[in-house]
CSV table of C-alpha atoms in Angstrom, one decimal:
chain,number,residue,atom,x,y,z
A,1,VAL,CA,-28.7,11.1,-25.1
A,2,SER,CA,-32.1,11.0,-23.3
A,3,VAL,CA,-30.5,12.6,-20.2
A,4,VAL,CA,-29.2,15.5,-22.3
A,5,LEU,CA,-32.6,15.9,-23.9
A,6,THR,CA,-34.3,15.8,-20.6
A,7,GLY,CA,-31.8,18.4,-19.2
A,8,GLY,CA,-32.6,20.7,-22.2
A,9,PHE,CA,-36.3,20.4,-21.6
A,10,VAL,CA,-35.9,21.1,-17.9
A,11,PHE,CA,-33.7,24.1,-18.7
A,12,SER,CA,-36.2,25.5,-21.1
A,13,LEU,CA,-39.0,25.2,-18.6
A,14,ILE,CA,-36.9,26.7,-15.8
A,15,ASN,CA,-35.7,29.5,-18.1
A,16,SER,CA,-39.2,30.4,-19.2
A,17,ILE,CA,-40.9,30.2,-15.8
A,18,LEU,CA,-38.4,31.0,-13.1
A,19,LYS,CA,-36.0,33.4,-14.9
A,20,PRO,CA,-38.4,36.3,-15.1
A,21,ILE,CA,-39.1,36.1,-11.4
A,22,LEU,CA,-35.4,35.8,-10.6
A,23,VAL,CA,-34.6,38.8,-12.8
A,24,ILE,CA,-37.2,41.0,-11.1
A,25,PHE,CA,-35.9,40.1,-7.6
A,26,SER,CA,-32.2,40.6,-8.7
A,27,LEU,CA,-32.9,43.9,-10.6
A,28,PRO,CA,-31.0,46.1,-8.1
A,29,ALA,CA,-27.9,43.9,-8.5
A,30,ILE,CA,-28.3,43.8,-12.3
A,31,LEU,CA,-28.5,47.6,-12.4
A,32,LEU,CA,-25.6,48.1,-10.1
A,33,THR,CA,-23.4,45.8,-12.2
A,34,LEU,CA,-24.6,47.3,-15.5
A,35,GLY,CA,-26.1,43.9,-16.5
A,36,LEU,CA,-23.2,41.7,-15.6
A,37,PHE,CA,-25.2,40.0,-12.9
A,38,MET,CA,-27.3,38.4,-15.6
A,39,LEU,CA,-24.3,36.1,-16.1
A,40,ILE,CA,-24.8,34.9,-12.6
A,41,VAL,CA,-28.6,34.6,-13.1
A,42,ASN,CA,-28.0,32.4,-16.2
A,43,GLY,CA,-25.6,30.3,-14.2
A,44,ILE,CA,-28.2,29.9,-11.4
A,45,MET,CA,-30.7,28.8,-14.1
A,46,VAL,CA,-28.3,26.1,-15.3
A,47,TYR,CA,-27.5,25.0,-11.7
A,48,ILE,CA,-31.2,24.6,-10.9
A,49,SER,CA,-31.9,22.7,-14.2
A,50,VAL,CA,-29.0,20.3,-13.6
A,51,GLY,CA,-30.2,19.7,-10.0
A,52,LEU,CA,-33.7,18.8,-11.2
A,53,THR,CA,-32.5,16.5,-14.0
A,54,PRO,CA,-31.7,13.0,-12.9
A,55,GLY,CA,-28.4,11.7,-14.1
A,56,LEU,CA,-26.7,15.1,-14.6
A,57,SER,CA,-24.3,16.7,-12.1
A,58,MET,CA,-22.3,19.9,-12.3
A,59,SER,CA,-20.7,22.1,-9.7
A,60,PHE,CA,-21.9,25.7,-9.1
A,61,ILE,CA,-18.7,27.2,-10.7
A,62,ASN,CA,-19.2,25.1,-13.8
A,63,SER,CA,-22.8,26.2,-13.9
A,64,ILE,CA,-21.7,29.8,-13.8
A,65,MET,CA,-19.2,29.2,-16.6
A,66,THR,CA,-21.9,27.5,-18.6
A,67,GLY,CA,-24.2,30.5,-18.0
A,68,ILE,CA,-21.5,32.9,-19.3
A,69,ILE,CA,-21.0,30.8,-22.4
A,70,LEU,CA,-24.8,30.7,-23.0
A,71,SER,CA,-24.9,34.5,-22.5
A,72,LEU,CA,-22.1,35.1,-25.0
A,73,LEU,CA,-23.8,32.7,-27.6
A,74,ASN,CA,-27.1,34.5,-27.1
A,75,TYR,CA,-25.4,37.9,-27.7
A,76,ILE,CA,-23.6,36.7,-30.8
A,77,ILE,CA,-26.7,35.1,-32.3
A,78,SER,CA,-28.9,38.1,-31.5
A,79,ALA,CA,-26.4,40.5,-33.1
A,80,THR,CA,-26.1,38.3,-36.2
A,81,VAL,CA,-29.9,38.1,-36.6
A,82,LEU,CA,-30.2,41.8,-36.0
A,83,VAL,CA,-27.6,42.5,-38.7
A,84,ARG,CA,-29.3,40.2,-41.2
A,85,SER,CA,-32.7,41.7,-40.5
A,86,GLU,CA,-31.4,45.2,-41.2
A,87,ASP,CA,-29.9,43.9,-44.5
A,88,VAL,CA,-33.3,42.6,-45.6
A,89,GLU,CA,-35.1,46.0,-45.2
């Protein structure tokens, strides 16, 4: 359990510090693919976090798949919160 919590903490740090920099550098690819390259960026964030967390291992392909799942969950949750906030007003 502690390895998973450590991995989550490392992922949140990497996501908040490194992701904005990576998004800026990969902006041309993101624009050319109409945002689909963000799935790869999320996978890279997962791969870096797993690499920095002792006791966790994951291949690059699995990291990309995890990034895709995280992107889809983020989209679904954001859409749900947006719909609920429109209902309140």
